[in-house]
Amino acid sequence: MTEFIVRLTRFCRRYAVLVVLFFFALSALSVWEAAHRLSVDTDTDNLFASTLPWRQHAMAFDREFPQFNNVLVAVVRGDTPEESDETAAALAKAMEADKKHFIDVTRPDADPFFHKEGLLLLDPDDLAKLLNSLMSAQPLLGPLASDPSARGLLNGVSLMAAGVRIQHADLTPYKPALDQLRQVLDNAADGHPTPLSWQNLLGSDVTQQAQNVRFVLTHPVLEEGSLQPGKAATRALEHIRDGLPDVKSGRVHINYTGSVALADVQFGALTKGIVASTVVSLFLLALWLYLAMHSLRRIVPILLTLLAGFALTTGFAAVAVGTLNVISVAFAVLFVGLAVDFGIQFAVRLREMRMLHGEIDVALAEGARVSGVQIAVAAAATACGFLAFSPTSFVGVAELGTIAGVGMGIALVCTLTLLPALLSLAKPTRQTKELALPFGPVLDVGLHRHAKAVLAVFALLGIAGLVAGVRMPFDANPLDTQDPHSEPMRTLRSLADNPITNPFNINIMVPNLDTARTLTDKLSKLPEVSSVISAATFVPAHQQESLDQLDQAQELMLPSLAVEPSAPPVTPAALRAAILDTHEAIMDANAEMPPDSPLRGIDAALQRLAKAPDDRLMGMNEAISRFLPAQLQSLRDALSAQSVTLATLPESIKRDWVSPNGQVRIQVSPTVNEQDTAGLRHFVEAVQHIAPDAGGPAVTTIASADTIMNAFKQAASLAIVAIAIVLMLAIRRLKDVGIVLLTLGMSALLTALLARMLGMAINYANIISLPLLLGVGVSFNVYFVMNWRAGMRRFVSSASARAVLFSALTTGTAFGSLALSHDLGMASMGRMLLVSLVAVLLATFVFLPALLYAIKPPSKLVGTGH
């Protein structure tokens, strides 16, 4: 191999111009190919092989319910439920009109089914309490139906005061509603009228959610070929949102989330600041090269070789893979960080040979003779670290492994062919002063004298690293690699406590409603489960009891609710008269009212309004009556509910809970305490114990974590075996191979220890760094061990050590650019790679020299050190 590399170098030097032109032409072709064929897949589901059982389940579910894919969700929160409803309706209407950005728009929580048959979905006991509350408010509803205004409400308050005076009525149950009325009256008196929530006042909205949340769902028009395909639609949503009246007033807030928005933010983070970070990285790369080489005529050929190798690797990616993913896009940074090491090693050896031989032609050949095999072994071992992932089911990293692994081979070829040609043309000047690390001699002496003590310290560190590695946490939650401060993530987190909108639900498919009810009863008893919803939820099993209650309520309430409005128009004078009547009614009941009666606060507010100008009085009337007619109609509809069957269930509801082939979907939600990785695993195991075929986001999260861990174990095992084989073929001495592997093991243990000390966790993105450190570490260790075999006895103060250090600095610069990424997954990969690099340097510069000093050198080489 050595002679082949020397002959190859001489050939490339002799035909330097042709070699350079060939590589530049091939690089240009590769760039053209990549520009036309290479794309990026923004779907993180495709990070895993489609042949995995859980992926098969997920894809089958997606085919049955495609409406849940590629969704943009607007989350509307108002100060009152009615304002949320009104704003959500206005938002949906405006989005429906924008066919350029939105394919369809739905409001699942505003379906007419919930207004007409919603009361049937309540437990019979809860329904009885609600109907009792409404019937108790019947004296108030009658005047409101005939006069849906502030005047009608004040007449109702007067009747309540009369009830206190005559029948000693207890208004305690109505205190929250009356306090709300008092606040509305006070706000109107201050000149800042706010609408009265009749849903809260009457407690009759069966679809009311915490924080008055309403949802508007849309399938946006996605821009093909864009890293943020839903960005235009999101901007259109923001533009519509900002123009809505209640949003402008600050009484309603609209945020957005959904798979489209989350993917856009993630890929936007990948590109955010990429220009600045690239410029800084290139500057630092050039700086390290200058400090290592002290010669532009060496630096420029290295950079050109690096660029050519990168172009060829990108072209290979376009042909072999075609589509990059959120992980494999990191091949660019990894290639630059690792491939530059080969160029530095070759150039350092060339400089050393120029000092001995003078002529560059001879120096190139001799430099290739000394460093060629070392670089080839390092490249092969590094490629093994990457390629070990290729056979795994973790497609995201498998593609990265394939691209970067082949890239190491391309970098090796470029280093042994294009770089000698470029150096031959550049003709770097001969330098006579040897460049060594300033701390090298002192560290060599110290390690030689205290080798056993140093090894003992590392043994203790290794044990600590082993313990840390066993306890290293694994974060399976893919949302933890998203920016928590982005709007989609803030919105999603705010919905996590709602079982319906929890992002980690489980889906189960069963053949019919009876099976769904039976399974629901079993699952609801699990302590890990907060709620279970299915099509059976919308077809209650015991409807007759509820229908009987509603029939009775209809007889008692509908006559008063069915009254047509007949009151004269509302005027300031009429309102003042109503205020006076209400004040007198409250005063008449004063003796019977407790000190904290809410009527006292209402009377005080009314007295302020009595002195207010007419416009404030009319503003008060508008605030009170704004949502009243719609609420009265909602009550009429709710009391007229009809029996529900699966056949009569509206298609708008049915399509989300019954598949086209008749399968009934069951959605199981975890408790709040079961949303971390360990909790989700317990939740999934508990549900699958009852329903083994369960799938959905929670199952996918845990299954993907297991897939990642299995891929890591498989890749680590393959990498170690492959690296051992490469080392045996190159070094052909079991003892020396053992030294390299032992140092690699120490690097891994130190990585685990440092990562644990820094509070880091393993996730789907940074796990690539662990097998990768084997490739990075072996390249450094090979240089030292092979030099030791050749007779070198000054390790840290050698030219190789200088080259290794500056290679590490250039590699660290590349990894650092990843660590500073705005994408948390990519940043975690960069941080783990940096930690691994520090561990490799400690093992290479301290542990390995101490080990070599403690071991008796090969007998035939004793005394030949230099």
PDB file of N, CA, C and O in Angstrom, residues 27-62:
ATOM      1  N   SER A  27     -15.781  18.284  -9.938  1.00  0.00           N
ATOM      2  CA  SER A  27     -16.455  19.024  -8.861  1.00  0.00           C
ATOM      3  C   SER A  27     -17.583  19.879  -9.411  1.00  0.00           C
ATOM      4  O   SER A  27     -18.673  19.943  -8.829  1.00  0.00           O
ATOM      5  N   ALA A  28     -17.330  20.554 -10.533  1.00  0.00           N
ATOM      6  CA  ALA A  28     -18.372  21.385 -11.150  1.00  0.00           C
ATOM      7  C   ALA A  28     -19.561  20.526 -11.573  1.00  0.00           C
ATOM      8  O   ALA A  28     -20.724  20.908 -11.380  1.00  0.00           O
ATOM      9  N   LEU A  29     -19.291  19.349 -12.118  1.00  0.00           N
ATOM     10  CA  LEU A  29     -20.359  18.436 -12.517  1.00  0.00           C
ATOM     11  C   LEU A  29     -21.155  17.986 -11.290  1.00  0.00           C
ATOM     12  O   LEU A  29     -22.388  17.882 -11.331  1.00  0.00           O
ATOM     13  N   SER A  30     -20.460  17.719 -10.193  1.00  0.00           N
ATOM     14  CA  SER A  30     -21.130  17.291  -8.959  1.00  0.00           C
ATOM     15  C   SER A  30     -22.026  18.393  -8.409  1.00  0.00           C
ATOM     16  O   SER A  30     -23.150  18.126  -7.957  1.00  0.00           O
ATOM     17  N   VAL A  31     -21.544  19.634  -8.440  1.00  0.00           N
ATOM     18  CA  VAL A  31     -22.347  20.759  -7.954  1.00  0.00           C
ATOM     19  C   VAL A  31     -23.598  20.916  -8.822  1.00  0.00           C
ATOM     20  O   VAL A  31     -24.711  21.146  -8.313  1.00  0.00           O
ATOM     21  N   TRP A  32     -23.437  20.789 -10.136  1.00  0.00           N
ATOM     22  CA  TRP A  32     -24.581  20.896 -11.039  1.00  0.00           C
ATOM     23  C   TRP A  32     -25.599  19.782 -10.750  1.00  0.00           C
ATOM     24  O   TRP A  32     -26.802  20.016 -10.720  1.00  0.00           O
ATOM     25  N   GLU A  33     -25.092  18.584 -10.544  1.00  0.00           N
ATOM     26  CA  GLU A  33     -25.964  17.443 -10.254  1.00  0.00           C
ATOM     27  C   GLU A  33     -26.727  17.668  -8.953  1.00  0.00           C
ATOM     28  O   GLU A  33     -27.940  17.400  -8.864  1.00  0.00           O
ATOM     29  N   ALA A  34     -26.020  18.168  -7.932  1.00  0.00           N
ATOM     30  CA  ALA A  34     -26.669  18.407  -6.640  1.00  0.00           C
ATOM     31  C   ALA A  34     -27.729  19.499  -6.748  1.00  0.00           C
ATOM     32  O   ALA A  34     -28.808  19.402  -6.138  1.00  0.00           O
ATOM     33  N   ALA A  35     -27.448  20.536  -7.528  1.00  0.00           N
ATOM     34  CA  ALA A  35     -28.402  21.635  -7.673  1.00  0.00           C
ATOM     35  C   ALA A  35     -29.697  21.169  -8.326  1.00  0.00           C
ATOM     36  O   ALA A  35     -30.776  21.716  -8.057  1.00  0.00           O
ATOM     37  N   HIS A  36     -29.619  20.152  -9.186  1.00  0.00           N
ATOM     38  CA  HIS A  36     -30.796  19.703  -9.920  1.00  0.00           C
ATOM     39  C   HIS A  36     -31.482  18.490  -9.290  1.00  0.00           C
ATOM     40  O   HIS A  36     -32.664  18.255  -9.546  1.00  0.00           O
ATOM     41  N   ARG A  37     -30.770  17.727  -8.479  1.00  0.00           N
ATOM     42  CA  ARG A  37     -31.349  16.479  -7.980  1.00  0.00           C
ATOM     43  C   ARG A  37     -31.476  16.405  -6.469  1.00  0.00           C
ATOM     44  O   ARG A  37     -32.283  15.630  -5.957  1.00  0.00           O
ATOM     45  N   LEU A  38     -30.698  17.192  -5.740  1.00  0.00           N
ATOM     46  CA  LEU A  38     -30.683  17.069  -4.285  1.00  0.00           C
ATOM     47  C   LEU A  38     -31.789  17.922  -3.676  1.00  0.00           C
ATOM     48  O   LEU A  38     -31.911  19.113  -3.990  1.00  0.00           O
ATOM     49  N   SER A  39     -32.595  17.329  -2.803  1.00  0.00           N
ATOM     50  CA  SER A  39     -33.679  18.042  -2.129  1.00  0.00           C
ATOM     51  C   SER A  39     -33.646  17.710  -0.638  1.00  0.00           C
ATOM     52  O   SER A  39     -32.821  16.910  -0.187  1.00  0.00           O
ATOM     53  N   VAL A  40     -34.547  18.340   0.096  1.00  0.00           N
ATOM     54  CA  VAL A  40     -34.615  18.130   1.543  1.00  0.00           C
ATOM     55  C   VAL A  40     -36.022  17.696   1.912  1.00  0.00           C
ATOM     56  O   VAL A  40     -37.009  18.298   1.479  1.00  0.00           O
ATOM     57  N   ASP A  41     -36.136  16.629   2.697  1.00  0.00           N
ATOM     58  CA  ASP A  41     -37.418  16.107   3.167  1.00  0.00           C
ATOM     59  C   ASP A  41     -37.720  16.709   4.534  1.00  0.00           C
ATOM     60  O   ASP A  41     -36.968  16.496   5.483  1.00  0.00           O
ATOM     61  N   THR A  42     -38.803  17.471   4.637  1.00  0.00           N
ATOM     62  CA  THR A  42     -39.144  18.125   5.906  1.00  0.00           C
ATOM     63  C   THR A  42     -40.004  17.249   6.807  1.00  0.00           C
ATOM     64  O   THR A  42     -40.369  17.675   7.897  1.00  0.00           O
ATOM     65  N   ASP A  43     -40.318  16.039   6.370  1.00  0.00           N
ATOM     66  CA  ASP A  43     -41.162  15.134   7.163  1.00  0.00           C
ATOM     67  C   ASP A  43     -40.277  14.288   8.079  1.00  0.00           C
ATOM     68  O   ASP A  43     -39.578  13.381   7.632  1.00  0.00           O
ATOM     69  N   THR A  44     -40.321  14.570   9.383  1.00  0.00           N
ATOM     70  CA  THR A  44     -39.469  13.845  10.331  1.00  0.00           C
ATOM     71  C   THR A  44     -39.914  12.399  10.521  1.00  0.00           C
ATOM     72  O   THR A  44     -39.158  11.596  11.062  1.00  0.00           O
ATOM     73  N   ASP A  45     -41.133  12.061  10.080  1.00  0.00           N
ATOM     74  CA  ASP A  45     -41.560  10.660  10.159  1.00  0.00           C
ATOM     75  C   ASP A  45     -40.670   9.770   9.315  1.00  0.00           C
ATOM     76  O   ASP A  45     -40.482   8.577   9.611  1.00  0.00           O
ATOM     77  N   ASN A  46     -40.117  10.331   8.252  1.00  0.00           N
ATOM     78  CA  ASN A  46     -39.294   9.548   7.329  1.00  0.00           C
ATOM     79  C   ASN A  46     -37.869   9.338   7.832  1.00  0.00           C
ATOM     80  O   ASN A  46     -37.012   8.854   7.085  1.00  0.00           O
ATOM     81  N   LEU A  47     -37.608   9.704   9.077  1.00  0.00           N
ATOM     82  CA  LEU A  47     -36.300   9.420   9.665  1.00  0.00           C
ATOM     83  C   LEU A  47     -36.138   7.936   9.979  1.00  0.00           C
ATOM     84  O   LEU A  47     -35.031   7.490  10.287  1.00  0.00           O
ATOM     85  N   PHE A  48     -37.241   7.193   9.916  1.00  0.00           N
ATOM     86  CA  PHE A  48     -37.202   5.780  10.276  1.00  0.00           C
ATOM     87  C   PHE A  48     -37.711   4.934   9.111  1.00  0.00           C
ATOM     88  O   PHE A  48     -38.548   5.377   8.323  1.00  0.00           O
ATOM     89  N   ALA A  49     -37.210   3.708   9.025  1.00  0.00           N
ATOM     90  CA  ALA A  49     -37.555   2.821   7.908  1.00  0.00           C
ATOM     91  C   ALA A  49     -39.049   2.528   7.895  1.00  0.00           C
ATOM     92  O   ALA A  49     -39.661   2.260   8.941  1.00  0.00           O
ATOM     93  N   SER A  50     -39.626   2.550   6.703  1.00  0.00           N
ATOM     94  CA  SER A  50     -41.064   2.300   6.572  1.00  0.00           C
ATOM     95  C   SER A  50     -41.419   0.837   6.812  1.00  0.00           C
ATOM     96  O   SER A  50     -42.593   0.503   6.960  1.00  0.00           O
ATOM     97  N   THR A  51     -40.424  -0.038   6.879  1.00  0.00           N
ATOM     98  CA  THR A  51     -40.694  -1.466   7.113  1.00  0.00           C
ATOM     99  C   THR A  51     -40.883  -1.803   8.585  1.00  0.00           C
ATOM    100  O   THR A  51     -41.311  -2.914   8.911  1.00  0.00           O
ATOM    101  N   LEU A  52     -40.577  -0.872   9.485  1.00  0.00           N
ATOM    102  CA  LEU A  52     -40.754  -1.133  10.912  1.00  0.00           C
ATOM    103  C   LEU A  52     -42.249  -1.314  11.220  1.00  0.00           C
ATOM    104  O   LEU A  52     -43.090  -0.584  10.681  1.00  0.00           O
ATOM    105  N   PRO A  53     -42.609  -2.253  12.102  1.00  0.00           N
ATOM    106  CA  PRO A  53     -44.030  -2.491  12.398  1.00  0.00           C
ATOM    107  C   PRO A  53     -44.772  -1.243  12.860  1.00  0.00           C
ATOM    108  O   PRO A  53     -45.900  -0.986  12.432  1.00  0.00           O
ATOM    109  N   TRP A  54     -44.150  -0.467  13.749  1.00  0.00           N
ATOM    110  CA  TRP A  54     -44.846   0.715  14.238  1.00  0.00           C
ATOM    111  C   TRP A  54     -44.983   1.776  13.156  1.00  0.00           C
ATOM    112  O   TRP A  54     -45.946   2.560  13.155  1.00  0.00           O
ATOM    113  N   ARG A  55     -44.052   1.824  12.211  1.00  0.00           N
ATOM    114  CA  ARG A  55     -44.186   2.744  11.078  1.00  0.00           C
ATOM    115  C   ARG A  55     -45.293   2.263  10.150  1.00  0.00           C
ATOM    116  O   ARG A  55     -46.059   3.068   9.598  1.00  0.00           O
ATOM    117  N   GLN A  56     -45.395   0.943   9.970  1.00  0.00           N
ATOM    118  CA  GLN A  56     -46.468   0.399   9.157  1.00  0.00           C
ATOM    119  C   GLN A  56     -47.832   0.777   9.755  1.00  0.00           C
ATOM    120  O   GLN A  56     -48.759   1.161   9.032  1.00  0.00           O
ATOM    121  N   HIS A  57     -47.939   0.667  11.082  1.00  0.00           N
ATOM    122  CA  HIS A  57     -49.179   1.024  11.772  1.00  0.00           C
ATOM    123  C   HIS A  57     -49.489   2.504  11.571  1.00  0.00           C
ATOM    124  O   HIS A  57     -50.638   2.886  11.287  1.00  0.00           O
ATOM    125  N   ALA A  58     -48.460   3.352  11.732  1.00  0.00           N
ATOM    126  CA  ALA A  58     -48.662   4.796  11.588  1.00  0.00           C
ATOM    127  C   ALA A  58     -49.080   5.161  10.164  1.00  0.00           C
ATOM    128  O   ALA A  58     -49.970   5.995   9.954  1.00  0.00           O
ATOM    129  N   MET A  59     -48.457   4.537   9.174  1.00  0.00           N
ATOM    130  CA  MET A  59     -48.802   4.830   7.784  1.00  0.00           C
ATOM    131  C   MET A  59     -50.211   4.344   7.449  1.00  0.00           C
ATOM    132  O   MET A  59     -50.940   5.008   6.703  1.00  0.00           O
ATOM    133  N   ALA A  60     -50.595   3.190   8.009  1.00  0.00           N
ATOM    134  CA  ALA A  60     -51.951   2.685   7.782  1.00  0.00           C
ATOM    135  C   ALA A  60     -52.980   3.642   8.388  1.00  0.00           C
ATOM    136  O   ALA A  60     -54.021   3.929   7.777  1.00  0.00           O
ATOM    137  N   PHE A  61     -52.692   4.155   9.588  1.00  0.00           N
ATOM    138  CA  PHE A  61     -53.598   5.114  10.227  1.00  0.00           C
ATOM    139  C   PHE A  61     -53.694   6.388   9.396  1.00  0.00           C
ATOM    140  O   PHE A  61     -54.780   6.965   9.232  1.00  0.00           O
ATOM    141  N   ASP A  62     -52.557   6.850   8.872  1.00  0.00           N
ATOM    142  CA  ASP A  62     -52.554   8.061   8.043  1.00  0.00           C
ATOM    143  C   ASP A  62     -53.395   7.873   6.784  1.00  0.00           C
ATOM    144  O   ASP A  62     -54.032   8.819   6.314  1.00  0.00           O
TER     145      ASP A  62
END
